[in-house]
Structure formats: structure tokens, C-alpha cells
Short mmCIF file of C-alpha atoms in Angstrom, two decimals:
data_model
loop_
_atom_site.label_atom_id
_atom_site.label_comp_id
_atom_site.label_asym_id
_atom_site.label_seq_id
_atom_site.Cartn_x
_atom_site.Cartn_y
_atom_site.Cartn_z
CA MET A 181 14.80 38.98 -22.80
CA THR A 182 13.55 37.36 -19.53
CA SER A 183 16.06 35.29 -17.41
CA ASP A 184 15.54 31.55 -17.38
CA THR A 185 14.46 30.59 -13.71
CA SER A 186 14.19 26.86 -14.23
CA HIS A 187 16.85 24.64 -12.91
CA THR A 188 17.77 21.06 -13.58
CA ASP A 189 20.51 20.36 -10.96
CA VAL A 190 20.21 19.21 -7.46
CA HIS A 191 22.43 20.53 -4.85
CA ARG A 192 25.35 18.77 -3.13
CA SER A 193 24.40 19.83 0.54
CA LEU A 194 24.38 16.40 2.44
CA GLY A 195 27.15 15.25 4.66
CA ALA A 196 28.13 11.96 6.18
CA ARG A 197 25.87 12.45 9.26
CA HIS A 198 22.89 13.41 7.08
CA LEU A 199 23.46 10.27 4.99
CA VAL A 200 23.56 8.00 8.23
CA MET A 201 20.48 9.48 9.60
CA LEU A 202 18.65 9.42 6.29
CA ALA A 203 19.35 5.66 6.04
CA LEU A 204 18.47 5.08 9.63
CA GLY A 205 15.28 7.11 9.05
CA GLY A 206 14.39 4.73 6.32
CA VAL A 207 15.22 1.44 8.24
CA ILE A 208 14.00 2.15 11.78
CA GLY A 209 10.16 2.28 11.86
CA SER A 210 7.33 0.99 13.90
CA GLY A 211 8.27 -2.64 13.14
CA LEU A 212 11.14 -2.59 15.76
CA PHE A 213 9.08 -0.70 18.30
CA ILE A 214 5.90 -2.51 18.08
CA SER A 215 6.37 -5.80 16.16
CA SER A 216 9.66 -7.07 17.34
CA GLY A 217 8.10 -9.09 20.01
CA TYR A 218 6.04 -10.96 17.53
CA THR A 219 9.19 -11.51 15.48
CA ILE A 220 10.79 -13.28 18.41
CA THR A 221 7.83 -15.73 18.59
CA GLN A 222 8.47 -16.72 15.12
CA ALA A 223 11.93 -18.10 15.70
CA GLY A 224 12.47 -18.17 19.45
CA PRO A 225 14.68 -15.77 21.43
CA LEU A 226 18.03 -17.22 20.37
CA GLY A 227 16.78 -18.01 16.88
CA THR A 228 15.78 -14.31 16.22
CA VAL A 229 19.19 -13.00 17.35
CA ILE A 230 20.88 -15.28 14.99
CA ALA A 231 18.47 -14.36 12.23
CA TYR A 232 19.28 -10.70 12.57
CA LEU A 233 22.96 -11.43 12.68
CA VAL A 234 22.72 -13.47 9.36
CA GLY A 235 20.52 -10.85 7.81
CA ALA A 236 22.84 -7.99 8.82
CA LEU A 237 25.70 -9.97 7.20
CA ILE A 238 23.79 -10.22 3.82
CA ALA A 239 22.72 -6.65 4.06
CA TRP A 240 26.42 -5.49 4.49
CA MET A 241 27.33 -7.55 1.28
CA VAL A 242 24.70 -5.85 -0.72
CA MET A 243 25.77 -2.44 0.70
CA ALA A 244 29.34 -3.17 -0.06
CA CYS A 245 28.37 -3.58 -3.73
CA LEU A 246 26.26 -0.44 -3.59
CA GLY A 247 29.01 1.63 -2.10
CA GLU A 248 31.28 0.84 -5.03
CA LEU A 249 28.55 1.91 -7.51
CA ALA A 250 27.54 5.02 -5.55
CA VAL A 251 31.22 6.24 -5.21
CA GLN A 252 31.91 5.49 -8.93
CA TYR A 253 28.56 7.03 -10.32
CA PRO A 254 27.32 9.48 -7.56
CA GLU A 255 24.03 10.61 -9.21
CA SER A 256 20.85 11.43 -7.71
CA GLY A 257 18.50 8.36 -8.35
CA GLY A 258 21.04 5.82 -7.37
CA PHE A 259 20.52 2.15 -8.45
CA HIS A 260 18.01 3.15 -10.97
CA VAL A 261 20.85 4.66 -13.11
CA TYR A 262 23.07 1.85 -12.36
CA ALA A 263 20.52 -0.71 -13.55
CA TYR A 264 20.05 1.51 -16.72
CA ARG A 265 23.69 1.31 -17.54
CA ALA A 266 24.72 -2.12 -16.43
CA ILE A 267 21.58 -4.27 -17.38
CA SER A 268 19.29 -2.36 -19.78
CA PRO A 269 17.08 0.84 -19.80
CA ALA A 270 14.07 -1.32 -19.15
CA ALA A 271 15.68 -2.69 -16.12
CA GLY A 272 16.38 0.80 -14.86
CA PHE A 273 12.83 1.78 -15.56
CA THR A 274 11.42 -1.14 -13.87
CA THR A 275 13.53 -0.83 -10.85
CA ALA A 276 12.77 2.82 -10.25
CA TRP A 277 8.91 2.17 -10.50
CA LEU A 278 9.31 -0.76 -8.11
CA TYR A 279 11.13 1.17 -5.69
CA TRP A 280 8.85 4.13 -6.06
CA LEU A 281 5.82 2.09 -5.32
CA CYS A 282 7.55 0.49 -2.38
CA TRP A 283 7.87 3.84 -0.74
CA VAL A 284 4.54 5.29 -1.85
CA ALA A 285 2.77 2.34 -0.10
CA ALA A 286 4.96 2.80 3.00
CA LEU A 287 4.18 6.51 3.03
CA GLY A 288 0.34 5.85 2.92
CA SER A 289 0.77 3.35 5.78
CA GLU A 290 2.90 5.63 7.98
CA LEU A 291 0.52 8.52 7.68
CA THR A 292 -2.56 6.37 8.51
CA ALA A 293 -0.55 4.95 11.52
CA SER A 294 0.44 8.36 12.83
CA GLY A 295 -3.08 9.50 12.53
CA LEU A 296 -4.38 6.57 14.58
CA LEU A 297 -1.74 7.12 17.26
CA MET A 298 -2.66 10.75 17.63
CA GLN A 299 -6.14 9.68 18.72
CA ARG A 300 -4.60 8.48 21.83
CA TRP A 301 -4.62 12.04 23.06
CA PHE A 302 -7.24 13.58 20.71
CA PRO A 303 -10.09 10.86 20.23
CA ASP A 304 -12.64 13.44 18.86
CA VAL A 305 -10.47 14.43 15.77
CA GLU A 306 -10.80 12.31 12.78
CA VAL A 307 -7.82 10.29 11.46
CA TRP A 308 -7.83 11.75 8.11
CA VAL A 309 -7.24 15.31 9.63
CA PHE A 310 -3.97 14.14 11.13
CA CYS A 311 -2.89 12.39 8.03
CA LEU A 312 -3.33 15.59 5.94
CA VAL A 313 -1.56 17.72 8.52
CA PHE A 314 1.46 15.22 8.64
CA ALA A 315 1.44 15.03 4.77
CA GLY A 316 1.58 18.82 4.71
CA VAL A 317 4.47 18.91 7.21
CA LEU A 318 6.41 16.23 5.21
CA PHE A 319 5.91 18.05 1.93
CA ALA A 320 7.09 21.32 3.55
CA ILE A 321 10.36 19.63 5.03
CA ASN A 322 11.19 18.20 1.54
CA ALA A 323 10.31 21.35 -0.44
CA VAL A 324 12.27 23.97 1.43
CA SER A 325 15.72 22.83 0.65
CA VAL A 326 18.00 19.76 0.44
CA ARG A 327 19.96 20.87 3.45
CA GLY A 328 16.78 21.56 5.40
CA PHE A 329 15.47 18.17 4.54
CA GLY A 330 18.83 16.57 5.87
CA GLU A 331 18.80 18.52 9.05
CA THR A 332 15.26 17.68 9.94
CA GLU A 333 15.87 13.99 9.07
CA PHE A 334 18.96 14.00 11.36
CA TRP A 335 17.05 15.26 14.37
CA LEU A 336 13.94 12.94 13.72
CA SER A 337 16.22 9.85 13.42
CA LEU A 338 18.11 10.94 16.35
CA ILE A 339 15.06 10.74 18.74
CA LYS A 340 14.53 7.17 17.49
CA VAL A 341 18.16 6.24 18.13
CA ALA A 342 18.15 7.71 21.53
CA ALA A 343 15.00 5.65 22.40
CA ILE A 344 16.80 2.49 21.32
CA VAL A 345 20.00 3.32 23.03
CA VAL A 346 17.95 3.86 26.42
CA LEU A 347 16.24 0.46 25.97
CA ILE A 348 19.62 -1.34 25.36
CA VAL A 349 21.40 0.45 28.28
CA VAL A 350 18.60 0.10 30.67
CA GLY A 351 17.81 -3.41 29.52
CA PHE A 352 21.39 -4.69 30.11
CA ALA A 353 21.34 -3.01 33.42
CA ALA A 354 18.21 -4.93 34.39
CA ILE A 355 19.75 -8.12 32.95
CA ALA A 356 22.71 -7.73 35.20
CA GLY A 357 20.78 -6.85 38.29
CA LEU A 358 22.16 -3.27 38.46
CA GLY A 359 18.71 -1.75 39.17
CA PRO A 360 16.08 -2.33 42.03
CA ARG A 361 14.98 -5.67 40.49
CA GLU A 362 16.78 -9.00 40.68
CA ALA A 363 19.02 -9.94 37.76
CA THR A 364 17.07 -11.89 35.18
CA GLY A 365 20.15 -13.25 33.36
CA LEU A 366 19.67 -15.23 30.21
CA SER A 367 17.22 -17.76 31.48
CA ASN A 368 14.37 -16.60 29.19
CA PHE A 369 16.45 -17.65 26.20
CA VAL A 370 15.65 -21.28 27.17
CA THR A 371 11.96 -21.88 26.29
CA ASP A 372 9.76 -24.83 27.30
CA ASP A 373 10.48 -26.12 23.77
CA GLY A 374 14.22 -25.62 23.90
CA LEU A 375 16.51 -23.00 22.36
CA PHE A 376 14.83 -23.12 18.98
CA PRO A 377 11.10 -23.64 19.82
CA THR A 378 9.98 -23.28 16.24
CA GLY A 379 12.84 -25.14 14.68
CA ALA A 380 15.01 -24.23 11.75
CA SER A 381 12.01 -23.17 9.50
CA GLY A 382 11.15 -20.45 11.93
CA VAL A 383 14.64 -19.09 12.01
CA PHE A 384 14.78 -19.25 8.15
CA ILE A 385 11.48 -17.28 7.79
CA THR A 386 12.75 -14.85 10.13
CA ILE A 387 15.76 -14.22 8.17
CA LEU A 388 13.50 -13.28 5.14
CA ALA A 389 11.71 -10.75 7.34
CA VAL A 390 15.11 -9.28 8.51
CA PHE A 391 15.83 -8.69 4.81
CA TYR A 392 12.87 -6.31 4.75
CA ALA A 393 13.78 -4.90 8.03
CA PHE A 394 17.13 -3.72 6.78
CA SER A 395 15.66 -2.32 3.60
CA GLY A 396 16.19 1.55 3.58
CA THR A 397 19.95 1.47 3.74
CA GLU A 398 20.04 1.91 -0.07
CA LEU A 399 18.68 5.30 0.44
CA ILE A 400 22.29 6.42 0.66
CA ALA A 401 22.67 5.72 -3.11
CA ILE A 402 19.49 7.75 -3.83
CA ALA A 403 21.09 10.65 -2.06
CA ALA A 404 24.55 10.25 -3.71
CA GLY A 405 23.96 12.99 -6.20
CA GLU A 406 23.41 15.50 -3.34
CA THR A 407 26.16 14.54 -1.14
CA ARG A 408 29.41 16.51 -0.66
CA ASP A 409 32.63 14.75 -1.54
CA PRO A 410 30.87 11.57 -2.21
CA HIS A 411 34.08 9.49 -2.65
CA THR A 412 34.84 9.76 1.07
CA THR A 413 31.30 10.42 2.49
CA ILE A 414 29.55 7.50 0.99
CA PRO A 415 31.68 4.65 2.16
CA ARG A 416 32.01 6.29 5.71
CA ALA A 417 28.25 6.60 5.77
CA LEU A 418 27.54 3.15 4.61
CA LYS A 419 29.92 1.56 7.22
CA ALA A 420 28.43 3.78 10.01
CA THR A 421 24.93 3.00 9.09
CA LEU A 422 25.32 -0.75 9.04
CA LEU A 423 27.26 -0.78 12.19
CA ARG A 424 24.65 1.05 14.06
CA LEU A 425 21.92 -0.94 12.62
CA VAL A 426 23.46 -4.14 13.89
CA VAL A 427 24.09 -2.71 17.39
CA PHE A 428 20.56 -1.26 17.49
CA PHE A 429 18.58 -4.07 16.10
CA VAL A 430 20.43 -7.06 17.59
CA GLY A 431 20.87 -5.12 20.81
CA ALA A 432 17.19 -4.28 21.11
CA ILE A 433 16.16 -7.80 20.23
CA PHE A 434 18.56 -9.33 22.73
CA VAL A 435 17.26 -7.16 25.55
CA ILE A 436 13.63 -7.86 24.76
CA ALA A 437 14.18 -11.68 24.38
CA ALA A 438 16.16 -11.62 27.76
CA LEU A 439 13.70 -9.52 29.95
CA ILE A 440 10.29 -10.58 28.55
CA PRO A 441 9.37 -14.29 29.04
CA PHE A 442 8.69 -16.13 25.65
CA ASP A 443 5.23 -17.25 26.85
CA ARG A 444 4.41 -13.56 27.48
CA LEU A 445 5.47 -12.67 23.95
CA LYS A 446 3.36 -15.49 22.46
CA GLU A 447 0.32 -14.23 24.51
CA ILE A 448 0.68 -10.84 22.89
CA GLY A 449 1.16 -12.43 19.37
CA GLY A 450 0.45 -9.84 16.52
CA ASP A 451 -1.18 -7.30 18.84
CA GLU A 452 0.27 -3.97 17.62
CA SER A 453 -1.09 -1.72 20.19
CA VAL A 454 1.28 0.70 21.95
CA GLU A 455 0.62 -0.78 25.30
CA ASN A 456 1.84 -4.22 24.14
CA SER A 457 4.95 -2.81 22.48
CA PRO A 458 8.00 -4.76 23.76
CA PHE A 459 9.60 -1.35 24.40
CA VAL A 460 6.79 -0.36 26.79
CA LEU A 461 6.77 -3.64 28.45
CA VAL A 462 10.53 -3.35 29.16
CA PHE A 463 10.35 0.26 30.42
CA ASP A 464 7.33 -0.85 32.62
CA LEU A 465 9.56 -3.67 33.91
CA VAL A 466 12.31 -1.26 35.01
CA GLY A 467 9.83 1.40 36.35
CA ILE A 468 10.02 4.18 33.78
CA PRO A 469 6.81 6.34 34.22
CA TYR A 470 4.37 7.17 31.48
CA ALA A 471 6.16 4.50 29.23
CA GLY A 472 3.16 4.13 26.98
CA ASP A 473 2.83 7.84 26.13
CA ILE A 474 6.58 8.16 25.67
CA MET A 475 6.62 5.25 23.23
CA ALA A 476 3.61 6.54 21.34
CA VAL A 477 5.53 9.84 20.74
CA VAL A 478 8.70 7.95 19.55
CA ILE A 479 6.65 5.70 17.28
CA ILE A 480 5.04 8.85 15.64
CA VAL A 481 8.43 10.32 15.29
CA ALA A 482 9.72 7.04 13.80
CA LEU A 483 6.64 6.79 11.32
CA LEU A 484 7.19 10.44 10.09
CA SER A 485 10.92 10.11 9.91
CA ALA A 486 10.48 6.91 7.54
CA GLY A 487 7.86 8.76 5.64
CA ASN A 488 10.25 11.76 5.26
CA SER A 489 13.01 9.52 3.96
CA GLY A 490 10.53 7.70 1.48
CA LEU A 491 9.13 10.90 0.09
CA TYR A 492 12.60 12.08 -0.54
CA ALA A 493 13.43 8.88 -2.38
CA CYS A 494 10.31 8.89 -4.49
CA SER A 495 10.94 12.37 -5.67
CA ARG A 496 14.55 11.77 -6.49
CA LEU A 497 13.68 8.52 -8.42
CA MET A 498 11.24 10.57 -10.59
CA TYR A 499 13.87 13.30 -11.10
CA SER A 500 16.33 10.71 -12.11
CA MET A 501 13.92 9.09 -14.64
CA ALA A 502 13.08 12.38 -16.15
CA ARG A 503 17.00 13.01 -16.64
CA ALA A 504 17.15 9.65 -18.40
CA GLY A 505 14.24 10.53 -20.76
CA GLN A 506 11.97 7.99 -19.07
CA LEU A 507 9.51 10.74 -17.68
CA PRO A 508 8.62 14.10 -19.04
CA ALA A 509 11.36 16.64 -18.63
CA ALA A 510 9.33 18.66 -16.17
CA PHE A 511 9.83 16.07 -13.42
CA GLY A 512 13.67 16.92 -13.97
CA ARG A 513 13.30 20.59 -13.19
CA THR A 514 14.22 21.88 -9.72
CA THR A 515 13.77 24.91 -7.73
CA ALA A 516 16.48 27.53 -6.98
CA GLN A 517 17.12 25.33 -3.80
CA GLY A 518 17.63 22.20 -5.89
CA VAL A 519 14.39 20.56 -5.01
CA PRO A 520 12.42 18.69 -7.88
CA LEU A 521 9.13 20.14 -6.97
CA LEU A 522 6.81 18.50 -9.55
CA ALA A 523 8.33 14.97 -8.69
CA LEU A 524 7.89 15.67 -5.00
CA SER A 525 4.12 16.74 -5.46
CA VAL A 526 3.36 13.73 -7.54
CA SER A 527 5.12 11.29 -5.12
CA LEU A 528 3.21 12.84 -2.13
CA ALA A 529 -0.18 12.41 -4.12
CA GLY A 530 0.81 8.72 -4.74
CA GLY A 531 1.29 8.32 -0.99
CA LEU A 532 -2.22 9.90 -0.39
CA ILE A 533 -3.77 7.59 -2.94
CA ALA A 534 -2.15 4.72 -1.14
CA LEU A 535 -3.56 5.98 2.10
CA VAL A 536 -7.12 6.11 0.50
CA SER A 537 -6.71 2.61 -0.93
CA SER A 538 -5.88 1.16 2.50
CA VAL A 539 -9.20 2.33 3.73
CA VAL A 540 -11.48 1.94 0.74
CA SER A 541 -9.96 -1.35 -0.72
CA PRO A 542 -7.81 -3.05 1.87
CA GLY A 543 -8.34 -6.46 0.36
CA ALA A 544 -7.49 -5.82 -3.22
CA VAL A 545 -5.78 -2.60 -4.28
CA TYR A 546 -3.80 -2.02 -1.03
CA LEU A 547 -2.86 -5.73 -0.80
CA ALA A 548 -1.32 -5.37 -4.24
CA LEU A 549 0.56 -2.27 -3.31
CA VAL A 550 1.95 -3.65 -0.26
CA SER A 551 2.72 -7.16 -1.84
CA ILE A 552 4.73 -5.22 -4.71
CA ALA A 553 6.49 -3.19 -2.05
CA GLY A 554 7.68 -6.31 -0.34
CA PHE A 555 8.88 -7.92 -3.57
CA ALA A 556 10.52 -4.78 -4.55
CA VAL A 557 12.90 -4.83 -1.63
CA VAL A 558 14.81 -8.14 -2.44
CA ALA A 559 14.42 -7.44 -6.33
CA VAL A 560 16.23 -3.96 -5.86
CA TRP A 561 19.11 -5.66 -3.79
CA MET A 562 19.52 -8.16 -6.63
CA VAL A 563 19.56 -5.37 -9.22
CA ILE A 564 22.20 -3.68 -7.22
CA ILE A 565 24.34 -6.72 -6.99
CA VAL A 566 23.95 -7.57 -10.82
CA SER A 567 24.68 -3.96 -11.71
CA GLN A 568 27.87 -4.03 -9.67
CA MET A 569 29.24 -7.10 -11.08
CA ARG A 570 28.52 -6.03 -14.72
CA LEU A 571 29.86 -2.61 -14.35
CA ARG A 572 33.01 -3.94 -12.65
CA ALA A 573 33.68 -5.97 -15.66
CA THR A 574 34.00 -2.74 -17.75
CA ILE A 575 36.48 -0.77 -15.71
CA ASP A 576 40.06 -1.09 -14.39
CA PRO A 577 39.60 -2.13 -10.66
CA THR A 578 42.73 -0.36 -9.77
CA THR A 579 41.13 3.06 -10.65
CA LEU A 580 38.34 2.58 -8.14
CA SER A 581 38.55 4.93 -4.99
CA TYR A 582 36.33 2.43 -3.18
CA SER A 583 35.85 -1.29 -4.27
CA THR A 584 33.63 -4.20 -2.81
CA PRO A 585 35.72 -6.09 -0.24
CA GLY A 586 36.05 -9.88 -1.12
CA TYR A 587 35.05 -9.42 -4.67
CA PRO A 588 33.73 -11.62 -6.44
CA VAL A 589 32.72 -13.87 -3.45
CA VAL A 590 30.73 -11.20 -1.66
CA PRO A 591 28.31 -10.30 -4.50
CA ILE A 592 27.92 -13.92 -5.46
CA VAL A 593 26.96 -15.06 -1.94
CA ALA A 594 24.59 -12.01 -1.52
CA LEU A 595 22.96 -12.70 -4.90
CA VAL A 596 22.40 -16.43 -4.04
CA ALA A 597 20.92 -15.41 -0.66
CA CYS A 598 18.52 -12.89 -2.12
CA SER A 599 17.51 -15.38 -4.96
CA LEU A 600 16.87 -18.17 -2.37
CA SER A 601 14.69 -15.70 -0.22
CA LEU A 602 12.47 -14.96 -3.19
CA VAL A 603 12.12 -18.81 -3.81
CA ALA A 604 11.38 -19.29 -0.13
CA VAL A 605 8.58 -16.61 -0.26
CA ALA A 606 6.65 -19.01 -2.60
CA PHE A 607 6.44 -21.48 0.29
CA ASP A 608 5.38 -18.85 2.97
CA PRO A 609 1.49 -18.15 2.78
CA ASN A 610 1.83 -14.97 4.54
CA GLN A 611 4.34 -13.53 1.80
CA VAL A 612 3.59 -15.44 -1.41
CA ALA A 613 1.28 -12.59 -2.56
CA ALA A 614 4.46 -10.56 -3.16
CA LEU A 615 5.19 -12.94 -6.15
CA TYR A 616 1.55 -12.90 -7.33
CA PHE A 617 1.58 -9.20 -7.74
CA GLY A 618 5.28 -8.40 -7.93
CA ILE A 619 6.34 -10.62 -10.99
CA PRO A 620 3.32 -9.29 -13.10
CA PHE A 621 4.17 -5.72 -12.12
CA VAL A 622 7.67 -6.20 -13.43
CA LEU A 623 6.35 -7.55 -16.80
CA VAL A 624 3.80 -4.71 -17.12
CA CYS A 625 6.69 -2.08 -16.49
CA TRP A 626 8.94 -3.90 -19.01
CA GLY A 627 6.04 -3.62 -21.54
CA VAL A 628 5.25 -0.13 -20.92
CA HIS A 629 8.96 0.86 -21.36
CA TYR A 630 9.02 -1.10 -24.71
CA VAL A 631 5.80 0.68 -26.04
CA THR A 632 6.39 4.20 -24.70
CA ILE A 633 10.21 4.54 -24.68
CA ASP A 634 11.98 1.94 -26.90
CA ARG A 635 9.80 2.67 -29.99
CA ARG A 636 10.26 6.34 -29.77
CA GLY A 637 13.96 6.46 -28.94
CA ARG A 638 15.72 7.37 -25.57
CA ARG A 639 18.66 9.15 -24.38
CA SER A 640 21.29 7.90 -21.92
CA PRO A 641 21.14 8.95 -18.25
CA GLU A 642 23.34 12.15 -17.60
CA ALA A 643 26.59 11.89 -15.97
#
């Protein structure tokens, strides 16, 4: 008799520091390093700082709900399983595919952007070559072992964090006049059109963008099933992650707004070149040499880190769906190291397809992918909140080792805020495509689940 070499269980190899850096890896990307200046032009310097503070508060509320779920049900796949149990199997199925597509589209974008940035030093090499090389690197990192993935993501995220900390420290020194330049103070917060040059609408639209900026923190729930001592690790990781994100995002935005004149940021507009990155402008201002090259390296690391986290999330979602009977059982098998290799391979293939579609059909297929991804972020947050409220009603709250603070006010306020953001998207021409593609995608997923799973029977997710 031959021994069975197949496995179906992931390994609990991740600690709190891995979870924190995994979440930071998913959240901190090129948007902060390159597009933060454009964000400031939408709401003004002070308005953007306020928007990030409000957005961070809502993100904390959602993650408080998620923390209770992840501690109570520490399973690989996270909120897909919560939605399955709390709402319906179809809701779990739809949530998983929404979030999977969200990261697949992001993975394609990150590979493309990394390849384009590499041409800064290697202009004669085609972009697709770098894309394939980076795709191979991300696959290898994820395929070796769960702990190896966690360690790699820890160090990749640490590089991004270091760049942000340097910006904040150097920036505050320049604001206070501790360097060779005169103190700039806070005069740049007062624009020619006052403290809020774009009015209340600009601040509100920026708050919507901040919701997307903080998406990625929910990766902690995806990794819950591979976390050591989840009852203590997950709450600590969520708290540490959100605290760091508030400091990093708000601190960086504050420094950029204080040091770079608002008119200069408007002049740059949506230019996403490395040279016009607000980080490069600040580093140039304080006299740091080779600022452009340094930031190009940091941005590539940021892109690969986000892609690394996204590929991990995609593979665990497919693994979880297989365990719930919503995908073939082969997607739920793991290697001896606890890696769902088939789910990982298919997820990477999805990212490469998204990459190709961004080149071949940027106005149709890729627009749909990106729009659904944008819709998915808020939709998943709403699913997390509803799942927490419904599951809380079925258990004795005194038995919870971690409970949502301020229940039921916190989840209700968070749910209302997320609902309003989706309504507001309909009135923003730059984001309304999220509804045009997102809602039909949800309906299609629901229909597919009914035809392929409900009619042939299903089994519950494994505990």
C-alpha cells in the first residue's frame, strides 16, 4: 500500500508581526508614494487630513467587527466563511469571488507598474520580461512555505515602512526649521481659496477614496487559519496595524501638505511619474541625493509586497471555497508545507490574464475588472459587519475572548457609513463604473451558485 502524500490542512506558522506586515503589505502601495499629492488637490491640505482621520475611524470600526469574527472562527479564508455561515452560502460564494477578483486585478496592475519602473534603469528590456520575472518570484515566495512567505512579506513591508518613517521624521524637522532650510510652519495649509478650497464635497469624495486606501487590513482574517494562538495574536495584530496605518498615512499626508505648496500639487495633478512623487519632492526639498532612484526602488518593493499579499489572499480564498464544497476538492489540497499549490497557480494565472487585459483591452475588460475590484472593497466590509451582527445574535457574548467594542453602535455606524459610500459612488463620474459592473457581477455569482451548487447539494465549511 502506498502512503497518501496529499494534504488538506494549512499550517499555523504566522505570528503577530507577520500578520501586521501582511496587512501593511496589502494596504501600503504606490497610491501613497505616488498619488498622495493628487489626493490632496481633491480636498485641500486640511480637508485631506480630516478625510484620512474619518476614514481611519470607519476602518477601525470594521476591523473591530472583523476581529471578533476572526478570533471566534480562525479559519483560512476568513470572511468568505463568515458570510457563508451568517448570511447564506451564496453570499459566501459571492464574497469570495468579489475579493478574489479584487486582488487578481490588483496583481496584474502591480506587475505592470513594476515592469514599467524597471525600465528606468533597463530601457532596452521589454516590460513583459520584468512582469514574468516578478510573477515567478511572487509564486516562489508563496509556494515554498507559509512561514517563508510571512518572513519575506515582513521584510518587504519593513522597507516601505522605513521610507514613510524617514519622510515623516525628515518632514517634521523641515517644518520646524531644524535643517538647513527655514521653518515652513503650517502656512501651506491655507490656500488662496481658504482652508477647504474644494468645499465639503471634495472632503467627502476623498473619504470614499480613503476607504479604498485602507482596504487590505482584512487580510488578517484571511490568514487567521495559519496564525499561532489566534485568540491573542489577531486582536493584537489588528490594533497594531490600524495604529500604524493612521500614523503613517496621516503623518505622511500632513508632511506633504505642509511642505509642498498647494499650487505646486495642483500643477502636478494626476501625473504619476516617479519624479513628481510627493515623496521625491519632499526628499529633494531637504537635500537627500538620488531621491528619484531611491523612491523608484521603494515603489517597486511596495508593488511587489502588495502583489505578494494579494496572491496569498487569492490562493487562500480558493482553498477555503474548496473546503466548503464551492470549488473542486483539488483546490483544497496542500503541499507538505501547507501551501494550496493549485489554488496558488490558478490565482497567479488570473493575475497574468488581468495583466494582458490591461494592455489588450484597457477600455472594456480591464475597466470591468478594476471597477468590480473597487466595488468589492466596500461590499466586503459590509459583509463583515452584517456577518458579525448576525453571528453575535447566535452566541453568548460572555463566552467571547474578544468582542467588538461599543456593540451594537460601532457596527451600525460602520454599516451606515459603508452604505452611504456606495450611494455616493453613483454621483461620482470617476467611480460610478464600480456600480455598473459590480452589481451585475454579484447577481451573476448568485445565479452561478444556485445553478452549480444549490441544485446539486452542498456541505458546510469545515471548522
